[in-house]
Coordinates of C-alpha atoms in Angstrom, one line a residue:
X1 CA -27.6 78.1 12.0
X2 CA -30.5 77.3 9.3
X3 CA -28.5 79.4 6.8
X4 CA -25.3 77.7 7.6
X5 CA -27.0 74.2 6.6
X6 CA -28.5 75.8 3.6
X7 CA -25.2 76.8 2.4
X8 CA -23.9 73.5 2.9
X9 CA -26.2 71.4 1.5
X10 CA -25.7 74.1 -1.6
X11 CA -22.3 73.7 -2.0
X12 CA -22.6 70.1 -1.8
X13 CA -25.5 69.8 -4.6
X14 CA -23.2 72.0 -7.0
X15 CA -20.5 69.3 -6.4
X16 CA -22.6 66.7 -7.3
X17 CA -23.7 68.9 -10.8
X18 CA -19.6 69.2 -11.7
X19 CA -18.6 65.7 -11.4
X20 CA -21.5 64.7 -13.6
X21 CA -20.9 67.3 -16.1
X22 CA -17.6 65.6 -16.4
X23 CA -18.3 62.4 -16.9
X24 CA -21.1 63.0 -19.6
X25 CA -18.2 64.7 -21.4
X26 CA -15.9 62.3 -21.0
X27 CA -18.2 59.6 -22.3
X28 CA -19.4 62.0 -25.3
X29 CA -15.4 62.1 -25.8
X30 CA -14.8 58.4 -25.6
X31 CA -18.2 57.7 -28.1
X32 CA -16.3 60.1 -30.8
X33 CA -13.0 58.6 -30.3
X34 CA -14.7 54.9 -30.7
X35 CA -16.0 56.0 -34.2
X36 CA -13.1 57.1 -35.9
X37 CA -10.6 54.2 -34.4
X38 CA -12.5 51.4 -33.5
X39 CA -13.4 50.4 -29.5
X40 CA -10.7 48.3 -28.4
X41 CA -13.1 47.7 -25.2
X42 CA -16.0 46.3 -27.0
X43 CA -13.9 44.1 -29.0
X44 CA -12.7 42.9 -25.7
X45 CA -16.0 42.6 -24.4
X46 CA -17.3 40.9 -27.1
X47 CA -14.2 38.5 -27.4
X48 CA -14.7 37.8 -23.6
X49 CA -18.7 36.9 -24.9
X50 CA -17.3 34.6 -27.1
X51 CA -15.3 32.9 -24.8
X52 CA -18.0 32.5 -22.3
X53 CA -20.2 31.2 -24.9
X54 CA -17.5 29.1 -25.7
X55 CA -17.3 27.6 -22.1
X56 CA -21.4 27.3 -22.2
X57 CA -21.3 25.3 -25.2
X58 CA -18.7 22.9 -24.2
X59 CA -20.6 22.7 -20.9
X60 CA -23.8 22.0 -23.0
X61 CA -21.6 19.5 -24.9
X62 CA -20.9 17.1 -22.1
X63 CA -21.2 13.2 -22.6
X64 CA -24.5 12.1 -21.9
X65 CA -26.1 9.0 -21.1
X66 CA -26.8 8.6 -24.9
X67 CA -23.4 8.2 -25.4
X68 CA -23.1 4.7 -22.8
X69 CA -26.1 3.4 -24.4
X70 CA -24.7 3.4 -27.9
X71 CA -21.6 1.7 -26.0
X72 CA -23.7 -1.1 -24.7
X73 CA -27.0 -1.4 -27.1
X74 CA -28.4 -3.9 -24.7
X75 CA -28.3 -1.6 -21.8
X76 CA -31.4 0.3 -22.9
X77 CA -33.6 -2.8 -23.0
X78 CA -32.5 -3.6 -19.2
X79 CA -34.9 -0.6 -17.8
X80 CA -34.1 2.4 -16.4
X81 CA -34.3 0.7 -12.8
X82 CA -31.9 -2.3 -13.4
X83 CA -29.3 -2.5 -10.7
X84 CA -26.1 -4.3 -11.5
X85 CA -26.0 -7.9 -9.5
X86 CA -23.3 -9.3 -7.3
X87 CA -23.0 -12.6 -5.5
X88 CA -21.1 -12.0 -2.0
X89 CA -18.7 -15.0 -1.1
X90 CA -15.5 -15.7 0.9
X91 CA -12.5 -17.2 -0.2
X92 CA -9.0 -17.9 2.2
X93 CA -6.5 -15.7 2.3
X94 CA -2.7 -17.1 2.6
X95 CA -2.1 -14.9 6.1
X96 CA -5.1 -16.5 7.6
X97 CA -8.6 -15.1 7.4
X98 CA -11.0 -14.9 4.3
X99 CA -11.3 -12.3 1.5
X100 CA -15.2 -11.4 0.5
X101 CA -15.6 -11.0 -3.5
X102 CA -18.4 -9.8 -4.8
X103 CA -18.7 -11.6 -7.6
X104 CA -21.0 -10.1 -10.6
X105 CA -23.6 -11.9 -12.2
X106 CA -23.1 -12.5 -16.3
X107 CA -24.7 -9.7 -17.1
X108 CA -23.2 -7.0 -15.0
X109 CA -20.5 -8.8 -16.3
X110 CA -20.9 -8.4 -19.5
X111 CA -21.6 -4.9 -19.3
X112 CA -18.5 -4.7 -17.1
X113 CA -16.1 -5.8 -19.9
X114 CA -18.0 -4.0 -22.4
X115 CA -17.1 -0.6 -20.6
X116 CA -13.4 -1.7 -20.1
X117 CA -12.8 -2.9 -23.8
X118 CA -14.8 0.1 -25.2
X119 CA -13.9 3.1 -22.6
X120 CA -11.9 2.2 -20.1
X121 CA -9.0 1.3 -21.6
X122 CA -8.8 4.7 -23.2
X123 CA -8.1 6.3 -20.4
X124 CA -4.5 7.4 -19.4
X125 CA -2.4 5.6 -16.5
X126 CA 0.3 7.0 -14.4
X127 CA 3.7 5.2 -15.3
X128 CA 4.2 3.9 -12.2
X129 CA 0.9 2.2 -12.0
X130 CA 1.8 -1.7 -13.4
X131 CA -0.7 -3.5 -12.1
X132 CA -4.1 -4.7 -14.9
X133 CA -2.6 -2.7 -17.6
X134 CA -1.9 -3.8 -20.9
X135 CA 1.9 -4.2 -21.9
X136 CA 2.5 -4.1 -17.8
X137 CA 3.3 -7.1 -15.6
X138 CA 5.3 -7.4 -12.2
X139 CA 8.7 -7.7 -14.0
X140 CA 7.8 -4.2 -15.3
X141 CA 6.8 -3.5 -11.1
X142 CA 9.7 -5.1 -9.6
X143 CA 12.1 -3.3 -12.5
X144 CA 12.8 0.0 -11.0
X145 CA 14.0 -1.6 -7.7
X146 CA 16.4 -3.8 -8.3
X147 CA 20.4 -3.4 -7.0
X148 CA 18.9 -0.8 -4.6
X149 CA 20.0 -0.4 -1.1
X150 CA 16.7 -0.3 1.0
X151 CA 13.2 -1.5 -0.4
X152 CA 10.3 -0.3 1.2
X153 CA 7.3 -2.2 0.6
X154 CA 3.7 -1.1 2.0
X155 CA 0.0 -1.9 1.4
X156 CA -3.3 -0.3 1.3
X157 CA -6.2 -1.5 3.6
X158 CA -9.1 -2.8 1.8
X159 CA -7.9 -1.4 -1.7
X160 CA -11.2 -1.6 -3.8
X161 CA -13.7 -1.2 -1.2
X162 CA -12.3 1.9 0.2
X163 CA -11.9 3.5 -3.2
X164 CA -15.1 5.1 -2.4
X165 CA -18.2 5.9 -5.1
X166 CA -18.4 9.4 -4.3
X167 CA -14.4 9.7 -5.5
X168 CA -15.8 7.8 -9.1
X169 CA -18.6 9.6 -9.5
X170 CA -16.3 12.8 -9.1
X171 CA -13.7 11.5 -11.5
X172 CA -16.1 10.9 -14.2
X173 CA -18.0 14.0 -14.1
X174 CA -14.4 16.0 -14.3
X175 CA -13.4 13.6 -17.8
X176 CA -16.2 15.5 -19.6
X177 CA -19.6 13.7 -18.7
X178 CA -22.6 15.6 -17.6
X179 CA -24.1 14.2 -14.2
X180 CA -26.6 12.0 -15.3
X181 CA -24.2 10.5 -17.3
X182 CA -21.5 10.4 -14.4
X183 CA -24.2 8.7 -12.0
X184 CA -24.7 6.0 -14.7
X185 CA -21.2 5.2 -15.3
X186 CA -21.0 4.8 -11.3
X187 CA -24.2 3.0 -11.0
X188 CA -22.7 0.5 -13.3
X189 CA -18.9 -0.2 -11.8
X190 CA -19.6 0.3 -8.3
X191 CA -21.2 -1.6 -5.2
X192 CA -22.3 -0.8 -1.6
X193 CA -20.3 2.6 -1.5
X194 CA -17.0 1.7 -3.3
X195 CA -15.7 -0.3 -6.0
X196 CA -16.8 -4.2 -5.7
X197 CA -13.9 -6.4 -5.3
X198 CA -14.6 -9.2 -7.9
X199 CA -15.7 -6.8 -11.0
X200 CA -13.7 -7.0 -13.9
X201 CA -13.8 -2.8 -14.2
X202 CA -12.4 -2.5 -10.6
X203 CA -8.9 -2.5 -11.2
X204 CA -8.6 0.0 -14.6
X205 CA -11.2 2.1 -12.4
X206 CA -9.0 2.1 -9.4
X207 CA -5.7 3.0 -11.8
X208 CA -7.6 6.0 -13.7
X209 CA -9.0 7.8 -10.7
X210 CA -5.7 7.3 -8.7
X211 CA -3.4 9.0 -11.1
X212 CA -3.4 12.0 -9.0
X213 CA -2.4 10.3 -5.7
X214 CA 0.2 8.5 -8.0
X215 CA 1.6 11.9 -9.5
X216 CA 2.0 13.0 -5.2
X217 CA 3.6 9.7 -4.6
X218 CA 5.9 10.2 -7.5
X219 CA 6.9 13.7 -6.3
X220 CA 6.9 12.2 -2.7
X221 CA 9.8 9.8 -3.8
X222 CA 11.6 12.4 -6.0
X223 CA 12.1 14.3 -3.6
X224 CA 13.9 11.8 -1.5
X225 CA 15.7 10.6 -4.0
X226 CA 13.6 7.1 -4.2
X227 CA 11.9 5.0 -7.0
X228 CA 8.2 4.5 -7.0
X229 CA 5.7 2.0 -8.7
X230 CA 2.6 0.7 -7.4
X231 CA 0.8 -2.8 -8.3
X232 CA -2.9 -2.0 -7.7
X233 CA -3.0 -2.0 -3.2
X234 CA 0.9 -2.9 -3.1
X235 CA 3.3 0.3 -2.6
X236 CA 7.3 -0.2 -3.4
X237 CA 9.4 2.4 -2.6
X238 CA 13.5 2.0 -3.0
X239 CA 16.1 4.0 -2.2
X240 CA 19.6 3.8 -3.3
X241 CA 20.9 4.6 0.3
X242 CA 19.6 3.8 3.9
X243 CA 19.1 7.2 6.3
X244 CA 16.3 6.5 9.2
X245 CA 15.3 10.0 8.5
X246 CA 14.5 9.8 5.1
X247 CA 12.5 6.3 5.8
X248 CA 10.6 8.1 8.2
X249 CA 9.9 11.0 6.0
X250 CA 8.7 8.5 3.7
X251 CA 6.3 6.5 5.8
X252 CA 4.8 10.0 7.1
X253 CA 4.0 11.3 3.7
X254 CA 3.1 8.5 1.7
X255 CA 0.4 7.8 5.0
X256 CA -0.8 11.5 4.4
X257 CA -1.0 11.7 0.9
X258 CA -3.6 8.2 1.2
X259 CA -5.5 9.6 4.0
X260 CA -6.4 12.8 1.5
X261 CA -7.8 10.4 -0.8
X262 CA -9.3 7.9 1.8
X263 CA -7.4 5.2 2.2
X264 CA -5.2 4.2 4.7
X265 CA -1.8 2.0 5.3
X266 CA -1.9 -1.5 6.2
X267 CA 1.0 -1.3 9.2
X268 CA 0.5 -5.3 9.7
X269 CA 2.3 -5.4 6.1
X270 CA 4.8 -3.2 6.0
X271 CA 8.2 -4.1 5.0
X272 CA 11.3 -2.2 5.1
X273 CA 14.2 -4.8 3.6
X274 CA 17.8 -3.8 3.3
X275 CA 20.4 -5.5 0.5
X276 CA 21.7 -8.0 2.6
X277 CA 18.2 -9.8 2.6
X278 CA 16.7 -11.1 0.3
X279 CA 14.6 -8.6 -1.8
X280 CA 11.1 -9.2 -2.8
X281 CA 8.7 -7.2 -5.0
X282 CA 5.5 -8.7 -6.4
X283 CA 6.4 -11.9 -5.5
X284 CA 10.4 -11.4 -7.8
X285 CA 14.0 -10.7 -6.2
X286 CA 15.5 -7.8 -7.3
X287 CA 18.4 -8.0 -5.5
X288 CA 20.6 -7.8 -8.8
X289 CA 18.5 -8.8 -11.4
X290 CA 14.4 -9.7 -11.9
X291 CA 14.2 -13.4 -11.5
X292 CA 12.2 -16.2 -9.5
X293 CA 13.1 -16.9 -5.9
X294 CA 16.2 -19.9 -6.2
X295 CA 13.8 -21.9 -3.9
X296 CA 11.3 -21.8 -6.2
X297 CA 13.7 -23.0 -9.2
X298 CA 15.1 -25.7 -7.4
X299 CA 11.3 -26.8 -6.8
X300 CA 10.6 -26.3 -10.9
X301 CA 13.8 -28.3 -11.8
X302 CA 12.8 -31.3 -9.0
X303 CA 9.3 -31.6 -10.9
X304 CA 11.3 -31.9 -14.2
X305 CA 13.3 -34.4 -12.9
X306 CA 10.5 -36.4 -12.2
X307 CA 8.3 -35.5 -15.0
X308 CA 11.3 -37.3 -16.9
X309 CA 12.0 -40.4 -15.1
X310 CA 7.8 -40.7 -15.6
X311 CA 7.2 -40.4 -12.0
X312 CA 4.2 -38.5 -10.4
X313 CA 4.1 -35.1 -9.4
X314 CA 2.4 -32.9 -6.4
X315 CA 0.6 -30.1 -8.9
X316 CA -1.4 -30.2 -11.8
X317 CA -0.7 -29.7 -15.0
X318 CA -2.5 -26.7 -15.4
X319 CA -0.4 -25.1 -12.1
X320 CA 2.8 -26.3 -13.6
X321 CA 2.4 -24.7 -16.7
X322 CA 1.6 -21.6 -15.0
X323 CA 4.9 -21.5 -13.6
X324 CA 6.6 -22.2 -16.6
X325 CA 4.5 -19.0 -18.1
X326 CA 5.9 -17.0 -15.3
X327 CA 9.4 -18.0 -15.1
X328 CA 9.7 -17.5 -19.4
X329 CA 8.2 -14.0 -18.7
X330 CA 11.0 -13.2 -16.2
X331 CA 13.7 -15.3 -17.4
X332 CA 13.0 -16.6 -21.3
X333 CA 16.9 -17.8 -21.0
X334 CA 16.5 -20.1 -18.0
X335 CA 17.4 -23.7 -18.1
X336 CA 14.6 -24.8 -16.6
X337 CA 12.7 -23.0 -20.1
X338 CA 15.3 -25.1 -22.4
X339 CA 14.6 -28.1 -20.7
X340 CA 10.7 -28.0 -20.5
X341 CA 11.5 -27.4 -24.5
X342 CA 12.9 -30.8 -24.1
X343 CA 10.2 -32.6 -22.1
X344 CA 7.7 -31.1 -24.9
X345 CA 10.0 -32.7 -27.6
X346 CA 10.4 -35.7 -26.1
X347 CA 6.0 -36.1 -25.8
X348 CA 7.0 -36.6 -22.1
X349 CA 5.0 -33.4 -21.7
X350 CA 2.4 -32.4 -24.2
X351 CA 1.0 -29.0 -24.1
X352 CA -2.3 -28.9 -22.2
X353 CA -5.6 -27.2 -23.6
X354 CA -7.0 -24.2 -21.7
X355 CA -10.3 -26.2 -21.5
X356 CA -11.5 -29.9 -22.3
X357 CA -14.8 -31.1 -22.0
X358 CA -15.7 -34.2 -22.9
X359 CA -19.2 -36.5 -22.1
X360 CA -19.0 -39.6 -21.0
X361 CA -21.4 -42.7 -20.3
X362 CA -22.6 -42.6 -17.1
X363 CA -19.7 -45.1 -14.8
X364 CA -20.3 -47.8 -12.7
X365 CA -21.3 -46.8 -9.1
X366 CA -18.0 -48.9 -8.3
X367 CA -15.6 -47.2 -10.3
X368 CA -12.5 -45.6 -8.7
X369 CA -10.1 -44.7 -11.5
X370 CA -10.9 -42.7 -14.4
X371 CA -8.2 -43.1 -18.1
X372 CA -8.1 -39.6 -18.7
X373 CA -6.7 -40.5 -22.2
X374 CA -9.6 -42.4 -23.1
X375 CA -11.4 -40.3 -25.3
X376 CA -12.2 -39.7 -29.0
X377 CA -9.9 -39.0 -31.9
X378 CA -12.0 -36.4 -32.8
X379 CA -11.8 -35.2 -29.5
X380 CA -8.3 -35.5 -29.7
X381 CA -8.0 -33.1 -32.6
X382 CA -9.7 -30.4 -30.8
X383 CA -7.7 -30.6 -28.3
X384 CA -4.6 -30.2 -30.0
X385 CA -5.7 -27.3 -31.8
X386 CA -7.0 -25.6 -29.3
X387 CA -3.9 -26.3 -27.2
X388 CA -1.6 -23.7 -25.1
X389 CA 1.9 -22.6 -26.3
X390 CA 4.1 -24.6 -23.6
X391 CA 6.2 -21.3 -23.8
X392 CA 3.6 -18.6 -24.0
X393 CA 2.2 -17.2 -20.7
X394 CA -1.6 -17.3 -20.2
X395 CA -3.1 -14.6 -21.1
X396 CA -5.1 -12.7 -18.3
X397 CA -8.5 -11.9 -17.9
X398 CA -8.3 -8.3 -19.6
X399 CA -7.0 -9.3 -22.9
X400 CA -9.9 -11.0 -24.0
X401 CA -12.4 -10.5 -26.5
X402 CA -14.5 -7.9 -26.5
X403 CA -17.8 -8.7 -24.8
X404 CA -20.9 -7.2 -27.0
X405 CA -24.2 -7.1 -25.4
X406 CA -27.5 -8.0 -27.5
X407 CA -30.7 -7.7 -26.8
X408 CA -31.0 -10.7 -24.5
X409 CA -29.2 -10.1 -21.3
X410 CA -27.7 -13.5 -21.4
X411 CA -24.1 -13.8 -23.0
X412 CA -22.7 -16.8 -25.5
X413 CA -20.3 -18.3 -23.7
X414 CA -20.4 -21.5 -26.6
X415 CA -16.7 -21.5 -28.1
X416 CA -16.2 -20.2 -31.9
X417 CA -14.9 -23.7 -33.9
X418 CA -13.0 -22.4 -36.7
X419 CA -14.8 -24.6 -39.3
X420 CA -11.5 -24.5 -41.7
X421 CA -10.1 -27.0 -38.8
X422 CA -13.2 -29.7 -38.9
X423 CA -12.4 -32.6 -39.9
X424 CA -15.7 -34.5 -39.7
X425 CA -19.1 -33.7 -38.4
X426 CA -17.8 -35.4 -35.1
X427 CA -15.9 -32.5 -34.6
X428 CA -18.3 -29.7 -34.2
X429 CA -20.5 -29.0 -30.7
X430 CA -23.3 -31.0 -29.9
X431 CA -25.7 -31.1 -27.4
X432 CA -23.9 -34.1 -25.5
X433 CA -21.1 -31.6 -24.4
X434 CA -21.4 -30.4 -20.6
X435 CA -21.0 -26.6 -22.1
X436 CA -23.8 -27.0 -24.3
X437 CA -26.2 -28.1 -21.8
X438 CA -25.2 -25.6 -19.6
X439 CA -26.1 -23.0 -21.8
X440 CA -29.0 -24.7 -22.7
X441 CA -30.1 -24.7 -19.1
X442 CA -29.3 -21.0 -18.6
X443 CA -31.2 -20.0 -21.5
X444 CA -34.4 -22.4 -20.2
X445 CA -36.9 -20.7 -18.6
X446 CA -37.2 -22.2 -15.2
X447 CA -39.4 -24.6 -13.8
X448 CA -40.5 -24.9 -17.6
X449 CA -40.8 -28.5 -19.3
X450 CA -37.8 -27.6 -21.1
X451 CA -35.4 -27.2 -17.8
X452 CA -36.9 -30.2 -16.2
X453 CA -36.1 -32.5 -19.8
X454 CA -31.9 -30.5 -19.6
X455 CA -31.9 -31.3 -16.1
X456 CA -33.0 -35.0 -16.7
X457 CA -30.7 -35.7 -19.2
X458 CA -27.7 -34.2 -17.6
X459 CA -28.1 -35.9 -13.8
X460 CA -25.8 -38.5 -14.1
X461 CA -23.4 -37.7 -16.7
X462 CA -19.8 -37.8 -16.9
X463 CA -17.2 -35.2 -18.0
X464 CA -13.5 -33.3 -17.6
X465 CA -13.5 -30.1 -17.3
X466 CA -10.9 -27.2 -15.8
X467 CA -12.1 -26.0 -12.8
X468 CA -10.9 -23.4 -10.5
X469 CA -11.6 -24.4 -6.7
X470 CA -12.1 -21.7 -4.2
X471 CA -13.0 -22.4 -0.9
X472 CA -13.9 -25.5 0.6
X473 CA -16.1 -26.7 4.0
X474 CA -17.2 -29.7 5.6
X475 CA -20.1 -32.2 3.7
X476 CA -23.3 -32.3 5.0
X477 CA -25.2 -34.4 2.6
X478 CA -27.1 -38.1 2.9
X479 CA -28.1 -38.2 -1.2
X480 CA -24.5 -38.6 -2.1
X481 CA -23.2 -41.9 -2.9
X482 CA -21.7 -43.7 -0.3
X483 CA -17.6 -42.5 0.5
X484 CA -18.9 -38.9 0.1
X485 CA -21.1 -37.7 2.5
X486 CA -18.4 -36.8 4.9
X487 CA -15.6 -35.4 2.7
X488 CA -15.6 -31.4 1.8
X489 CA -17.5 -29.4 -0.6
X490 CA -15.4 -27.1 -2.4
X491 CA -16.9 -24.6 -4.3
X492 CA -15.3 -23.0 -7.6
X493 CA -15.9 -22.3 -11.5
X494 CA -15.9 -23.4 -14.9
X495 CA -14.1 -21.4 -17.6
X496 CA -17.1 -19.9 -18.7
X497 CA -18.0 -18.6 -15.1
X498 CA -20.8 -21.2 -14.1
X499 CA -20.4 -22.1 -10.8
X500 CA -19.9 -25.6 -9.7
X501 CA -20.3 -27.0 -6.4
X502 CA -17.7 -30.2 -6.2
X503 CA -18.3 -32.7 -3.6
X504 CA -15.0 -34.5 -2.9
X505 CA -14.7 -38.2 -1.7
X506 CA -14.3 -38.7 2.6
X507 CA -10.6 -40.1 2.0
X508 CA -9.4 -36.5 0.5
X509 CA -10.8 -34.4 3.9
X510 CA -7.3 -33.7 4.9
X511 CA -5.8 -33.2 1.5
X512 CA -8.4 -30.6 0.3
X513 CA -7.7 -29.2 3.9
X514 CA -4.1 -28.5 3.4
X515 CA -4.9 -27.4 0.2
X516 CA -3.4 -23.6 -0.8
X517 CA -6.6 -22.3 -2.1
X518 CA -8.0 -21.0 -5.1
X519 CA -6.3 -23.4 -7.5
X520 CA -6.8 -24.3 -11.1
X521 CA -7.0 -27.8 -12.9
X522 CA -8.4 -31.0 -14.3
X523 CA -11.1 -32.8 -12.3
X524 CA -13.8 -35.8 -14.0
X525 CA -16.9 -35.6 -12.4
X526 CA -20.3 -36.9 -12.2
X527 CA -23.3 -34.4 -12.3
X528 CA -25.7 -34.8 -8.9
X529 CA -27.5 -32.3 -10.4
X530 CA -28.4 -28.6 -12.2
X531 CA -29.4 -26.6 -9.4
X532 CA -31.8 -23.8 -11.3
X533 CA -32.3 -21.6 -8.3
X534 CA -28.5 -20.4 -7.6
X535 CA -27.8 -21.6 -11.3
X536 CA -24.6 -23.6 -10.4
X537 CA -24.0 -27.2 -10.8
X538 CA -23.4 -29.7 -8.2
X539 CA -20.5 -33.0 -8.8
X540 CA -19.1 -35.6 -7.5
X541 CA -15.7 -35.2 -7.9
X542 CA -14.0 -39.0 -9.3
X543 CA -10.7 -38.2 -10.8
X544 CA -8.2 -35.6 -11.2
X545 CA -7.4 -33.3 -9.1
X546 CA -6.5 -34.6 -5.2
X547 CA -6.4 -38.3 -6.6
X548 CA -3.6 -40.4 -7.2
X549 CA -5.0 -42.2 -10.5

């Protein structure tokens, strides 16, 4: 038995010694071969060394933070530890209900617009994203679907909010920044978990790290046959013939292909319209062409009518020349465009200046009506030339300048006066004006000598100014003058994004109340006061908008 495992293990052993007398020789064979010719294989190996160094370079190479600093050069001199700053408030929605904005302080806003001008905007879009891109609208949105047989309009549950951080922070670290970098760039655009609705980087943020759902929606609707754009939380789908089937299909996909990426439908709003209705997207009918609802041009032509005969009318100026703005962009050959030409022409209706501000003596406690067109020549000539096309829409809140940050976190808002256009000394900013003092008062240290003497000489003062108006809620105040301690307080904002506090008089209650909030236009008001700790300023409100003079 002993000798049997002997012989075993022996034959096994002189196995062992074959097989690795072969593969010496084979590798002595190989080494000559390699001399004479060349190795193949270690060129390959070292071209695959390349490459990998290659790929660790790159990696290496990734964005850093340097790079966002040298976008913003005031970012730096913030400290490692600043957090952006939001205000949280709550304006009505149309269905009932309030929408919460979180609204970023000027200098999160500042380095908000900063990164959309300077990055942002570089990035590429899906084509059937339209909403807050450049050269987009909702004519180009409501364009694919018109004449179509079925529209199928859907909405996405808390859009912005539900866009959530960890998604951004992904995104940006895939577009060739390191992490650090990638944390920064989500530090800065995003709040409480997802993107802050109110932030002016929001919506190009939303469009850049969707255009992947947006490619799956686009193949989704391909492959029923079915047009597809989206207009930032609004979904359209259209389809050039009606099968239950393929609607179903639809609604069960799309639904699947937002869960992936968190979000989720809105069943409240969804809308599945055939031809024979009236067809609706973005607020246009597309039954056979883009155009404005007929209700709303039989409204338009009625205000003409009575902006000719001289007669009063229920809107602002400023709201209907934003109409105007939006029926040229989707009509530039409607009659109601040739005859606001006319009203112009006429001076009937003069073209009406994105922002006025004039100071005024401080009026009579009984004063009820305030001459609008009592003011200077001078001020006159400003107006006129910083005046609105009557014809050219307004231009949104991405299209303007370029915000650059300094090294003091507060931004200009003072408007550049091209000096070519003065006239006289009158004509230039002085400290009289309300948006001089303002920034004045921003700039003040608080509690300082300086902010007591701006807030002094402001209390009292008079002005018109464009105001946007928000929300509104009940007065509770016994240091306002008599006839407004029981009206409504209506909060809103300047054009330069102060925020004002408007106290309305006690006869305007139900007005204001009926009022479709937010709105835009021309108020005169009397300043209560600066308040320095929520940096907003407080009015009486005693002309313009909600008064008959």
């Amino acid at each position: 038995m002993v000798d049997v495992l002997v012989n075993g293990f022996g034959i096994i052993f002189l196995i062992f010694i074959f097989v690795g007398i072969c593969r010496v020789a084979e590798l002595v064979k190989d080494s000559a071969s390699h001399k004479k010719t060349g190795s193949r294989t270690s060129r390959g190996r070292g071209y695959r060394g390349r490459r990998f160094l290659k790929k660790s370079t790159e990696k290496s190479e990734r964005s850093k933070p340097a790079r966002i600093h040298k976008l913003l050069p005031g970012l730096s001199k913030l400290g490692e530890d600043w957090q952006p700053v939001y205000t949280v408030t709550h304006i009505p929605k149309r269905s009932g209900g309030t929408r919460e904005l979180h609204v970023p302080d000027q200098t999160t806003k500042a380095i908000q617009s900063a990164l959309y001008h300077k990055l942002f905007v570089n990035y590429k879009n899906h084509p059937a994203a339209c909403g807050f891109i450049r050269g987009k609208s909702i004519v180009d949105n409501a364009m694919p679907h018109v004449g179509k047989e079925v529209i199928v309009k859907l909405d996405i549950c808390d859009f912005f909010p539900s866009t959530s951080q960890n998604r951004v922070r992904k995104y940006f670290a895939s577009t060739g920044w390191d992490d650090s970098a990638a944390g920064l760039l989500t530090r800065l655009v995003t709040y409480q978990g997802g993107l802050p609705q109110g932030a002016p980087t929001s919506p190009v943020v939303s469009n850049i790290i969707n255009k992947t759902m947006d490619r799956k929606l686009a193949y989704v609707a391909e492959t029923l046959k079915a047009d597809y754009t989206r207009y930032a939380d609004d979904i359209t789908f259209s389809l050039t013939s009606y099968d239950r089937r393929d609607i179903h299909r639809l609604l069960q996909w799309t639904g699947a292909v937002l869960r992936t990426y968190g979000y989720k439908l809105n069943n409240k709003k969804k809308r599945i319209i055939r031809k024979h209705r009236r067809q609706q997207v973005t607020g246009l009918v597309v039954n056979d062409k883009v155009s404005v609802s007929r209700q709303t041009r039989r409204w338009l032509r009625a205000i003409q009518d009575r902006l000719a005969k001289g007669d009063a009318i229920t809107i602002s100026k400023s709201q209907y020349q934003g109409w105007i703005s939006l029926v040229h962009m989707v009509s530039p050959g409607s009659p109601i465009i040739a005859k606001h030409r006319m009203l112009v022409e006429s001076g009937v209706l003069n073209p009406e200046p994105k922002a006025v501000e004039t100071s005024k003596k401080k009026l009579p406690e009984n004063t009820e009506k305030i001459n609008s067109e009592r003011t200077t020549s001078a001020t006159m000539q400003r107006t006129r030339s910083e005046a609105v096309d009557p014809i050219e829409p307004h231009l949104s809140t991405s299209d303007v300048v370029e915000t650059e940050l300094s090294g003091n976190a507060a931004v200009d808002t003072t408007p550049n006066i091209d000096n070519s256009k003065v006239d006289s000394e009158e004509e230039l900013f002085h400290t009289d004006r309300l948006v001089d003092y303002l920034q004045a008062l921003k700039m003040a240290k608080s509690y300082s000598a300086e902010a007591k003497k701006l807030e002094s000489e402001i209390q009292g003062t008079t002005h018109t100014a464009i105001v946007k108006l928000e929300s509104s809620k009940r007065t509770f105040s016994f240091r306002l003058p008599e006839g407004f301690q029981k009206g409504r307080t209506v909060s809103g904002a300047l054009p330069d994004g102060t925020e004002i506090e408007l106290y309305f008089r006690d006869t305007l209650a139900e007005d204001i109340e009926a009022a479709d909030l937010p709105l835009e236009g021309e108020v005169v008001i009397e300043v209560v006061q600066w308040n320095g700790t929520f940096k907003r300023l407080e009015v009486i409100v005693t002309g313009g908008l909600f008064h008959n003079d």
